[in-house]
């Protein structure tokens, strides 16, 4: 393997190249995770760049071997300050709108008149769903993707090539042996409903911005200055037109769609040829019925004249082609009155205000609850109890509150204020500061992470998960089942599940074996879980694996850790740890200040024994575990440096000499500590001897 990793790219066989690309994808992917998610890179930037360069060189030699998960799709480039402007080789036109059936009839009649077509002559058109995303232009030169741009104002857009490369739907090369020298494709970047919901859930858990709809999410994701952010977002693409091309693949729009599909570009599967206005309106109604189940937002139907020669004759007026039109679905809106604004607590402790409105039918569905997302959103729209509001169903799925009808606001209303205590458990609810931006998160959260009923299942499941207590068999479903039975309310209950062994064995889906297996897994963890996993399991906001490990290595055992967290100086002590900033320190302190959390930890520690964690690199060091005292003037380093170095080697540095002291390092001018050491018979060495001892002389 190492031999292969060093073999010059020019000498690789195809088989070796395949192997190398697989290795590089895994390796670079791993380094990306360490860098972007854990903030803990393990190689230098230069070494990382070398891996990437090798990957790119191999791909240049064997383009057909480019992997779907290739690092070249994930960029790795530094974030840009802002996007470069690009002029579109051919302007990106806009679409005229039709709202009524008669508008569509007029559209076709206009075309017939313009072309002078005779009665009975069929004008072939293509109807396709109008994707509610954002339009982009992709440029391929000799079949290779070279430029991706947003539509912008139609004449000039932004260069988002690096971001486009991360979209798995979009091929880096056209799948054809003879690609035209220049080939521009236009289409829509969008996000599916499922991916949108999952992404918003993740955003919410991280306390980051929630997007109002898939379109905004797609736009926000595509316009990330750091392409690595885009790569983490599930964007998709449908192609629907050509831009500048040195050679068109066909003479009609329909055939072009088929060619695009063959060349590896996704084309909407619902597009359909139509021969008459009746066909077009039938298609419109068919799709309208399928709309809610499509899995992505569409906001209408686009009709296009099929033949390119006719398109050319029709030309365009101002910025819209005469040969195409968008038949919009009516925005489904209705008015209602806000009866009450209630607050719900999600599984991650986030407080979400929801407007309960007088039931109203919007697009055939009764709406009575509308999420207001967060307190900033409520303030922005200034929604109050008693207000008349306009609601709509976005993409026909999620009801939204569009605006307040201010003219109809009754007298004596008050601006809404979100409660600062959790409505479920009564604990304080706070808006944490995002460590990256220094701004408060939009989400307000209940701080009773461990025993708030609203968060219980999520927390229990997290507690037992692989990176935390690693209790196999206690997944989300089981945690929910036990919670519903009343057996599990907080982490301590996990270790009392044995009390329910007989009942469990008798339950549907459980037997002697699976019960024994689960209880055994729990017993094993009762005494084998190390401090870092324990800390991670607590679910302290902002504390991930890396921070949990840092804390564990710093405090070594649960006692010392908790004592520090409950002390008045907790924040300073945390702040002093390399890798923990003041925002993080504050978040941790808030967690331990909540008495519900303290009580839950006390109950938990009655059940389990947490295994100590050694300081890193303590092994093999000649001073590991030794208690060392520095005294006098050190000449080769500062006192702080000496202390940090000794601690990193596993020594404990004490401030005064006692029976427990193993070693005193004395420089010139040493006073009482030196005499104490001599009295107690503690070994005294010079600074030079110390450096020799730790191998740094
Ligand atoms: O699905 C769409 N959003 C869509 C947009 C589509 N299916 N076809 C389109 N066709 C055009 C022309 C006819 C001008 C090539 C479009 C758009 N334009 C368009 N998207 C945004 C502005 C214009």
XYZ file of C-alpha atoms and ligand atoms in Angstrom:
720
model
C 0.000 0.000 0.000
C 2.697 2.484 0.954
C 4.575 1.556 -2.206
C 1.532 2.310 -4.269
C 1.007 5.581 -2.417
C 4.456 6.704 -3.564
C 4.325 5.495 -7.134
C 4.489 8.349 -9.682
C 1.087 9.079 -11.195
C 2.449 8.572 -14.732
C 3.356 4.974 -13.906
C 0.052 3.906 -12.365
C -1.983 1.254 -14.131
C -5.722 1.752 -14.329
C -6.257 -0.787 -11.577
C -3.728 0.910 -9.322
C -5.264 4.291 -10.055
C -8.673 2.997 -8.981
C -7.162 1.779 -5.733
C -5.314 5.010 -5.134
C -8.396 7.146 -5.782
C -10.326 5.064 -3.257
C -7.571 5.426 -0.682
C -7.221 9.167 -1.282
C -10.984 9.735 -1.067
C -11.078 7.988 2.314
C -7.933 9.637 3.610
C -8.768 13.167 2.472
C -12.338 12.717 3.675
C -11.005 11.722 7.083
C -8.728 14.760 7.252
C -11.600 17.004 6.201
C -13.692 15.676 9.052
C -10.872 16.229 11.530
C -10.366 19.734 10.227
C -13.919 20.944 9.688
C -15.932 19.031 12.242
C -13.484 18.388 15.052
C -11.194 21.381 14.581
C -8.354 18.960 15.205
C -6.257 18.393 12.076
C -3.601 15.712 12.331
C -1.513 16.649 9.295
C 0.041 19.868 8.023
C -1.654 21.927 5.342
C 1.224 21.131 3.007
C 0.851 17.376 3.481
C -2.893 17.732 2.959
C -2.356 19.696 -0.252
C -0.046 16.952 -1.504
C -2.785 14.345 -1.027
C -5.216 16.532 -2.927
C -2.759 17.241 -5.686
C -2.100 13.544 -6.139
C -5.828 12.890 -6.293
C -6.272 15.594 -8.933
C -3.309 14.370 -10.968
C -4.659 10.842 -11.037
C -8.102 12.112 -12.009
C -6.614 14.185 -14.823
C -4.946 11.057 -16.192
C -7.951 8.789 -15.642
C -11.048 11.016 -15.865
C -13.323 7.989 -16.242
C -12.267 6.826 -12.794
C -13.415 9.978 -10.965
C -15.405 8.814 -7.973
C -18.755 10.115 -6.860
C -17.313 10.949 -3.476
C -14.105 12.311 -4.979
C -12.392 14.980 -2.873
C -12.139 17.115 -6.021
C -15.896 17.532 -5.771
C -15.520 18.687 -2.223
C -13.064 21.416 -3.120
C -11.068 21.949 0.046
C -10.350 25.409 -1.258
C -10.238 28.254 1.177
C -13.424 30.256 1.575
C -13.625 33.179 -0.813
C -14.186 36.761 0.340
C -16.973 37.235 -2.149
C -18.015 35.718 -5.447
C -16.516 36.868 -8.714
C -18.963 38.231 -11.267
C -19.415 36.344 -14.541
C -21.065 37.622 -17.701
C -23.303 35.004 -19.265
C -22.238 34.155 -22.809
C -25.935 34.177 -23.674
C -28.277 36.080 -21.374
C -30.448 33.981 -19.076
C -33.950 35.049 -20.001
C -36.869 35.314 -17.657
C -40.287 33.787 -18.063
C -43.566 35.511 -18.667
C -46.341 34.376 -16.331
C -49.781 32.948 -17.006
C -52.293 32.636 -14.173
C -55.557 31.666 -15.842
C -56.360 29.020 -18.415
C -57.262 31.861 -20.778
C -53.708 33.230 -20.459
C -52.450 29.901 -21.779
C -54.934 29.983 -24.653
C -53.770 33.509 -25.493
C -50.142 32.389 -25.371
C -50.709 29.653 -27.931
C -52.916 31.902 -30.084
C -50.189 34.558 -30.107
C -47.630 32.024 -31.268
C -49.890 30.767 -34.048
C -50.561 34.299 -35.219
C -46.880 35.208 -35.108
C -45.880 32.139 -37.097
C -48.870 32.467 -39.416
C -49.767 28.838 -38.798
C -52.872 27.550 -40.480
C -55.928 26.221 -38.765
C -55.360 22.550 -37.916
C -51.549 22.843 -37.933
C -50.256 21.464 -34.681
C -47.710 23.467 -32.723
C -45.708 20.976 -30.707
C -44.871 22.149 -27.187
C -43.254 20.595 -24.136
C -44.730 21.024 -20.673
C -42.541 20.597 -17.593
C -42.869 21.330 -13.874
C -41.467 24.673 -12.828
C -38.979 23.801 -10.101
C -38.925 26.285 -7.234
C -35.176 26.544 -6.789
C -32.624 28.853 -8.287
C -31.479 29.034 -11.868
C -27.845 28.370 -12.713
C -25.769 28.028 -15.849
C -23.178 25.253 -16.188
C -20.421 25.480 -18.765
C -18.645 22.411 -20.120
C -15.609 22.769 -22.366
C -14.596 19.633 -24.276
C -16.957 17.798 -21.991
C -15.355 18.993 -18.760
C -17.266 21.138 -16.271
C -15.390 24.455 -16.048
C -17.778 27.130 -14.831
C -20.939 27.370 -12.781
C -22.787 30.662 -12.377
C -25.964 31.878 -10.742
C -28.508 33.646 -12.904
C -28.017 37.011 -11.226
C -29.824 39.680 -13.208
C -29.787 37.457 -16.292
C -26.824 39.214 -17.895
C -24.322 38.794 -15.096
C -24.255 36.223 -12.292
C -21.858 35.017 -9.653
C -19.135 32.446 -10.147
C -20.109 29.539 -7.910
C -18.058 26.863 -9.687
C -16.499 25.440 -6.536
C -19.908 25.119 -4.913
C -21.510 23.550 -7.982
C -18.775 20.915 -8.052
C -20.024 19.589 -4.742
C -23.483 18.745 -6.130
C -23.562 15.013 -6.742
C -26.328 15.286 -9.395
C -24.035 17.349 -11.616
C -21.449 15.402 -13.617
C -17.888 16.711 -13.744
C -17.740 15.349 -17.290
C -20.428 14.832 -19.875
C -21.019 11.160 -20.507
C -20.276 11.234 -24.209
C -17.307 10.333 -26.349
C -17.653 13.355 -28.583
C -18.599 16.342 -26.470
C -19.089 19.687 -28.209
C -16.156 22.088 -27.538
C -18.524 24.487 -25.760
C -21.691 23.328 -24.064
C -23.720 25.354 -21.588
C -26.648 23.841 -19.736
C -29.162 25.757 -17.694
C -31.257 24.386 -14.939
C -32.519 24.681 -11.437
C -30.664 23.904 -8.209
C -33.125 22.821 -5.529
C -33.486 20.900 -2.286
C -35.928 18.056 -1.666
C -38.505 18.259 1.135
C -36.917 15.373 3.023
C -33.407 16.798 2.794
C -34.713 20.222 3.742
C -36.459 18.905 6.849
C -33.411 16.871 7.899
C -31.099 19.799 7.328
C -33.279 22.145 9.354
C -33.314 19.585 12.158
C -29.517 19.511 12.108
C -29.387 23.310 11.979
C -31.732 23.479 14.937
C -29.636 21.041 16.936
C -26.557 23.131 16.273
C -28.500 26.250 17.186
C -27.957 27.616 13.721
C -30.211 29.390 11.282
C -33.423 27.626 10.274
C -34.524 28.136 6.689
C -38.117 29.098 5.980
C -38.457 26.916 2.875
C -36.438 24.645 0.578
C -35.839 27.436 -1.918
C -34.189 29.681 0.651
C -32.206 26.731 1.929
C -30.972 25.917 -1.582
C -30.092 29.550 -2.277
C -28.322 29.942 1.055
C -26.412 26.718 0.527
C -25.310 27.506 -3.003
C -24.110 30.940 -1.978
C -21.838 29.772 0.825
C -18.438 31.421 0.514
C -16.864 28.245 1.853
C -17.599 25.485 -0.643
C -17.101 22.922 2.100
C -20.291 24.236 3.630
C -22.098 23.720 0.334
C -20.737 20.192 0.185
C -22.461 19.426 3.466
C -25.816 20.545 2.065
C -27.970 18.131 0.057
C -28.458 20.121 -3.165
C -29.955 18.656 -6.318
C -30.302 19.721 -9.936
C -32.620 19.482 -12.952
C -31.472 20.648 -16.391
C -34.054 22.413 -18.591
C -32.380 24.468 -21.321
C -29.178 25.167 -23.253
C -27.002 28.266 -23.085
C -24.121 28.916 -25.431
C -23.330 25.742 -27.349
C -20.882 25.228 -30.207
C -23.221 22.564 -31.495
C -26.726 21.678 -30.314
C -27.348 17.998 -29.599
C -30.768 18.085 -31.314
C -33.237 20.203 -33.236
C -35.947 20.263 -30.587
C -36.253 20.911 -26.874
C -37.695 17.445 -26.242
C -34.829 15.657 -27.974
C -32.362 17.902 -26.191
C -33.808 16.804 -22.846
C -33.242 13.174 -23.889
C -29.650 13.961 -24.917
C -28.973 15.757 -21.644
C -30.229 12.730 -19.774
C -27.917 10.452 -21.768
C -24.990 12.733 -21.035
C -25.501 12.364 -17.325
C -27.510 15.477 -16.522
C -30.712 14.953 -14.528
C -33.864 15.967 -16.365
C -37.264 16.164 -14.709
C -39.029 12.846 -15.408
C -42.472 14.469 -15.602
C -41.759 16.618 -18.683
C -44.175 15.754 -21.483
C -44.817 16.701 -25.114
C -48.155 18.446 -25.747
C -49.951 19.029 -29.034
C -52.759 21.322 -27.964
C -53.981 23.754 -25.330
C -56.189 20.957 -24.010
C -53.114 18.728 -23.501
C -51.317 21.544 -21.744
C -54.147 22.291 -19.335
C -54.616 18.589 -18.657
C -50.911 18.332 -17.775
C -51.230 21.378 -15.505
C -54.062 19.734 -13.580
C -52.355 16.338 -13.396
C -49.229 17.853 -11.920
C -51.218 20.056 -9.559
C -52.693 16.871 -8.110
C -49.311 15.213 -7.780
C -47.706 18.354 -6.401
C -47.848 17.593 -2.686
C -46.360 14.147 -3.208
C -43.465 15.053 -5.485
C -40.978 15.534 -2.683
C -39.768 18.900 -3.961
C -41.335 22.313 -4.448
C -42.723 23.389 -7.797
C -44.600 26.612 -8.343
C -46.150 26.030 -11.735
C -45.717 24.553 -15.195
C -43.470 25.852 -17.977
C -44.627 25.411 -21.564
C -42.045 25.678 -24.353
C -42.334 25.528 -28.120
C -40.503 22.346 -29.033
C -38.784 23.181 -32.350
C -35.657 25.316 -32.110
C -36.223 26.830 -35.568
C -39.631 28.066 -34.428
C -38.137 29.339 -31.158
C -35.618 31.323 -33.220
C -38.385 32.831 -35.375
C -40.418 33.768 -32.324
C -37.485 35.447 -30.579
C -38.161 37.444 -27.439
C -39.762 40.620 -26.156
C -37.640 42.576 -23.704
C -36.228 39.781 -21.524
C -38.723 36.958 -22.022
C -38.941 34.537 -24.933
C -42.177 34.565 -26.922
C -41.911 30.782 -27.146
C -42.195 29.968 -23.442
C -44.432 30.839 -20.506
C -44.768 29.890 -16.842
C -48.280 28.860 -15.799
C -48.211 29.549 -12.059
C -50.117 27.639 -9.435
C -52.299 30.036 -7.489
C -50.640 31.045 -4.254
C -52.917 29.487 -1.712
C -53.472 31.987 1.024
C -56.178 32.660 3.556
C -56.854 34.979 6.443
C -57.472 33.903 10.001
C -57.124 35.160 13.575
C -54.412 34.256 16.083
C -56.185 32.878 19.127
C -53.116 32.097 21.140
C -49.355 31.863 20.821
C -48.072 28.738 22.561
C -44.558 27.475 23.045
C -43.476 23.912 22.305
C -40.273 22.299 23.407
C -38.595 20.110 20.827
C -36.544 17.018 21.415
C -33.380 19.053 21.567
C -34.808 21.510 24.088
C -35.475 24.290 21.604
C -38.500 26.435 22.436
C -40.631 27.028 19.364
C -43.472 29.549 19.389
C -46.537 28.379 17.475
C -49.566 30.458 16.532
C -52.889 28.710 17.108
C -55.275 30.247 14.622
C -58.987 29.896 14.016
C -59.167 26.853 11.687
C -59.064 27.930 8.054
C -58.885 26.021 4.775
C -55.819 26.737 2.668
C -55.616 24.853 -0.612
C -57.992 22.172 0.560
C -56.346 21.511 3.911
C -57.428 22.811 7.295
C -54.708 24.800 9.010
C -54.839 25.670 12.693
C -51.219 25.676 13.860
C -48.532 27.742 12.237
C -44.940 27.621 13.431
C -43.412 31.005 14.154
C -39.950 29.369 14.274
C -38.273 31.529 16.934
C -38.574 34.750 18.877
C -36.718 36.811 16.277
C -39.204 35.731 13.637
C -42.103 36.658 15.928
C -40.539 40.058 16.540
C -39.850 40.618 12.847
C -43.458 39.919 11.908
C -44.749 41.407 15.167
C -47.375 38.698 15.521
C -49.675 39.204 18.507
C -52.552 37.281 20.024
C -55.751 38.665 18.490
C -54.101 39.650 15.200
C -55.618 38.891 11.818
C -52.967 37.142 9.759
C -52.417 35.865 6.218
C -51.345 32.227 6.092
C -50.215 30.131 3.155
C -49.004 26.627 2.533
C -45.478 26.804 1.192
C -44.884 24.274 -1.534
C -48.262 22.993 -0.484
C -46.827 21.347 2.607
C -45.827 23.510 5.528
C -48.214 26.265 6.587
C -46.554 29.657 6.942
C -47.589 32.926 8.445
C -47.042 35.482 5.694
C -47.896 38.724 7.495
C -50.092 40.475 9.985
C -52.992 42.566 8.651
C -52.141 45.613 10.735
C -55.303 47.536 9.768
C -57.281 44.864 11.561
C -55.267 44.767 14.772
C -57.590 45.126 17.778
C -56.860 47.655 20.504
C -54.945 46.659 23.597
C -52.682 43.957 22.138
C -49.161 43.413 23.437
C -45.982 42.478 21.642
C -45.357 38.785 22.250
C -42.597 37.827 24.635
C -41.310 34.269 24.702
C -41.076 32.753 28.209
C -37.614 32.490 29.696
C -38.453 29.283 31.472
C -39.198 25.965 29.849
C -42.994 25.480 29.716
C -42.526 21.729 30.129
C -40.214 21.451 33.129
C -39.843 24.960 34.518
C -36.057 25.193 34.113
C -34.345 28.295 32.742
C -34.348 28.606 28.977
C -31.485 30.580 27.435
C -30.149 31.712 24.107
C -26.586 30.464 23.965
C -23.846 32.446 22.311
C -22.601 30.891 19.112
C -18.822 30.549 19.650
C -18.086 31.195 15.990
C -20.058 34.394 15.578
C -20.196 35.697 19.139
C -23.921 36.325 18.535
C -26.746 34.744 20.477
C -28.320 31.749 18.752
C -31.803 32.329 17.384
C -33.020 29.352 19.371
C -33.871 29.559 23.049
C -33.293 26.269 24.809
C -34.301 24.608 28.026
C -31.138 24.040 30.059
C -32.490 20.976 31.843
C -30.889 18.707 29.327
C -30.935 15.556 31.424
C -34.432 15.326 32.758
C -36.752 17.703 30.881
C -39.485 15.344 29.641
C -39.528 17.053 26.253
C -35.880 16.222 25.734
C -35.765 12.933 27.560
C -35.936 10.464 24.703
C -33.439 12.374 22.601
C -31.066 12.627 25.548
C -31.445 9.027 26.647
C -30.766 7.866 23.164
C -27.764 10.183 22.858
C -26.544 9.006 26.267
C -26.513 5.383 25.132
C -25.144 6.088 21.643
C -21.930 4.710 20.225
C -19.661 7.623 21.056
C -21.084 8.031 24.548
C -22.040 5.056 26.764
C -22.142 2.747 23.774
C -24.984 0.570 25.005
C -25.889 -1.650 22.112
C -29.605 -2.243 21.811
C -30.692 1.018 23.395
C -31.449 2.940 20.228
C -34.000 5.639 19.570
C -36.907 3.224 19.195
C -36.147 1.338 22.382
C -35.547 4.530 24.326
C -38.971 5.746 23.180
C -40.594 2.424 24.097
C -39.136 2.449 27.616
C -39.965 6.121 28.017
C -43.586 5.470 27.085
C -43.672 2.626 29.625
C -42.430 5.023 32.275
C -39.266 2.989 32.886
C -36.885 5.608 31.553
C -37.033 9.250 32.477
C -33.365 10.131 32.906
C -29.947 8.485 32.457
C -29.854 6.968 35.977
C -32.961 4.923 35.074
C -30.990 3.042 32.413
C -29.049 1.345 35.184
C -32.244 0.389 36.988
C -33.772 -1.346 33.980
C -32.899 -4.716 35.556
C -35.905 -4.101 37.799
C -38.095 -4.458 34.728
C -36.385 -7.570 33.342
C -39.391 -9.875 33.761
C -41.847 -7.415 32.284
C -39.489 -6.766 29.403
C -39.065 -10.461 28.548
C -42.827 -10.730 28.255
C -43.126 -7.853 25.805
C -43.818 -8.252 22.110
C -40.549 -8.185 20.214
C -38.493 -8.997 23.301
C -37.475 -12.392 24.591
C -35.098 -13.947 27.113
C -32.181 -13.515 24.792
C -32.632 -9.951 23.663
C -33.469 -8.874 27.207
C -30.356 -10.565 28.581
C -28.262 -9.023 25.838
C -29.456 -5.509 26.549
C -29.179 -5.803 30.324
C -25.737 -7.278 29.946
C -24.627 -4.420 27.705
C -25.849 -2.023 30.379
C -24.045 -3.909 33.175
C -20.777 -3.790 31.259
C -20.997 -0.024 30.904
C -21.887 0.518 34.550
C -18.232 0.194 35.440
C -16.285 0.605 32.213
C -17.210 4.022 30.905
C -14.322 6.490 30.864
C -14.695 10.120 31.856
C -14.631 11.499 28.307
C -17.578 9.372 27.240
C -19.380 10.244 30.454
C -18.948 13.966 29.739
C -20.049 13.576 26.138
C -23.084 11.560 27.276
C -24.319 14.411 29.472
C -25.256 16.292 26.314
C -23.861 19.617 27.467
C -24.663 22.150 24.732
C -21.684 22.754 22.434
C -19.642 19.950 24.000
C -18.767 17.411 21.322
C -16.269 14.598 21.310
C -13.197 16.815 21.080
C -14.154 19.033 24.000
C -15.270 16.068 26.092
C -11.849 14.499 25.577
C -10.095 17.765 26.452
C -12.060 18.069 29.671
C -11.451 14.449 30.607
C -7.720 14.702 30.039
C -7.597 17.840 32.054
C -9.579 16.671 35.071
C -8.726 12.940 34.926
C -11.590 11.805 37.142
C -15.276 12.521 37.585
C -14.842 13.813 41.111
C -12.295 16.448 40.211
C -14.313 17.433 37.176
C -17.590 17.877 39.021
C -15.954 19.584 41.978
C -14.485 22.141 39.607
C -17.778 22.572 37.725
C -19.649 23.245 40.955
C -17.044 25.657 42.282
C -17.247 29.418 42.034
C -14.187 29.445 39.788
C -15.525 26.936 37.254
C -15.536 29.391 34.388
C -11.962 30.528 34.930
C -10.761 26.972 35.322
C -12.430 26.000 32.075
C -11.160 29.074 30.321
C -7.602 28.186 31.318
C -7.794 24.939 29.372
C -6.129 25.167 26.015
C -8.852 24.688 23.396
C -11.760 25.964 25.477
C -12.841 29.547 24.947
C -14.902 31.775 27.176
C -18.123 31.169 25.256
C -17.777 27.417 25.650
C -16.813 27.856 29.310
C -19.978 29.873 29.832
C -22.179 27.259 28.137
C -20.713 24.490 30.297
C -21.173 26.546 33.432
C -24.830 27.255 32.576
C -25.398 23.526 32.246
C -23.961 22.759 35.671
C -25.746 25.701 37.269
C -29.115 24.123 36.479
C -30.071 22.202 39.617
C -32.110 19.658 37.645
C -28.917 18.680 35.880
C -26.926 18.463 39.115
C -29.567 16.279 40.722
C -29.736 13.990 37.716
C -25.944 13.594 37.814
C -26.039 12.750 41.516
C -28.635 10.046 40.831
C -26.585 8.764 37.913
C -23.379 8.533 39.918
C -25.174 6.433 42.511
C -25.538 3.843 39.766
C -22.227 3.912 37.968
C -18.479 4.222 38.401
C -16.708 6.454 35.909
C -13.274 5.303 34.793
C -10.441 7.852 35.145
C -8.724 9.211 32.076
C -4.965 9.662 32.065
C -3.292 12.780 30.779
C -2.109 12.282 27.219
C 1.439 11.121 26.646
C 1.739 10.291 30.317
C 2.812 6.857 29.303
C 6.523 6.381 28.832
C 7.399 9.660 30.470
C 9.874 9.336 33.345
C 7.943 11.941 35.324
C 4.422 10.613 34.743
C 2.447 10.634 37.974
C 5.239 12.369 39.881
C 4.548 15.416 42.001
C 7.001 18.141 41.065
C 7.716 21.539 42.638
C 9.617 24.291 40.840
C 11.451 26.864 42.929
C 13.958 29.626 42.417
C 14.718 31.309 39.104
C 14.479 29.112 36.042
C 16.913 30.199 33.367
C 15.885 28.175 30.356
C 12.156 28.725 30.498
C 9.443 30.602 32.318
C 7.697 29.096 35.306
C 4.435 28.780 33.341
C 6.215 27.017 30.522
C 7.914 24.619 32.900
C 4.585 23.822 34.520
C 2.789 23.249 31.214
C 5.583 21.039 29.927
C 5.689 18.962 33.106
C 1.934 18.521 33.064
C 1.922 17.499 29.452
C 4.315 14.721 30.485
C 1.889 13.570 33.107
C 3.513 15.152 36.154
C 1.499 17.002 38.750
C 2.950 20.394 39.540
C 2.462 21.520 43.118
C 2.983 24.933 44.654
C 4.563 23.817 47.910
C 6.717 20.985 49.158
C 5.112 18.216 51.215
C 5.528 14.529 52.003
C 3.832 13.817 48.654
C 6.433 15.735 46.660
C 8.638 13.483 44.533
C 10.951 16.059 43.059
C 12.004 19.658 43.579
C 13.556 21.513 40.675
C 15.579 24.357 42.182
C 17.143 27.308 40.410
C 19.297 30.096 41.857
C 17.719 31.993 44.715
C 15.595 29.072 45.913
C 14.451 29.733 49.469
C 12.149 28.026 51.925
C 10.946 25.357 49.495
C 14.496 24.133 49.120
C 14.982 23.886 52.878
C 11.605 22.143 53.226
C 12.705 19.597 50.638
C 15.967 18.976 52.417
C 14.136 18.528 55.727
C 11.717 16.001 54.205
C 14.446 14.220 52.260
C 12.873 14.993 48.870
C 15.184 14.749 45.859
C 16.367 18.158 44.641
C 17.729 18.630 41.128
C 18.863 21.568 39.000
C 17.034 22.917 35.964
C 19.605 21.310 33.653
C 19.145 17.941 35.339
C 15.386 18.312 34.920
C 15.763 18.963 31.226
C 18.044 15.952 30.905
C 15.519 13.859 32.774
C 12.722 14.769 30.415
C 14.989 14.379 27.426
C 15.210 18.009 26.428
C 18.739 18.945 27.382
O -38.115 24.631 -13.659
C -37.883 25.822 -13.827
N -37.788 26.638 -12.797
C -37.658 26.368 -15.192
C -37.169 27.658 -15.329
C -37.899 25.606 -16.343
N -38.363 24.331 -16.250
N -37.668 26.121 -17.565
C -37.179 27.384 -17.713
N -36.960 27.853 -18.966
C -36.475 29.075 -19.137
C -36.223 29.562 -20.535
C -37.396 29.216 -21.411
C -36.027 31.036 -20.560
C -34.994 28.882 -21.048
C -36.915 28.203 -16.585
C -36.414 29.501 -16.848
N -36.192 29.906 -18.123
C -36.062 30.460 -15.807
N -35.739 30.199 -14.572
C -35.482 31.357 -13.934
C -35.620 32.373 -14.789
C -35.967 31.805 -15.987
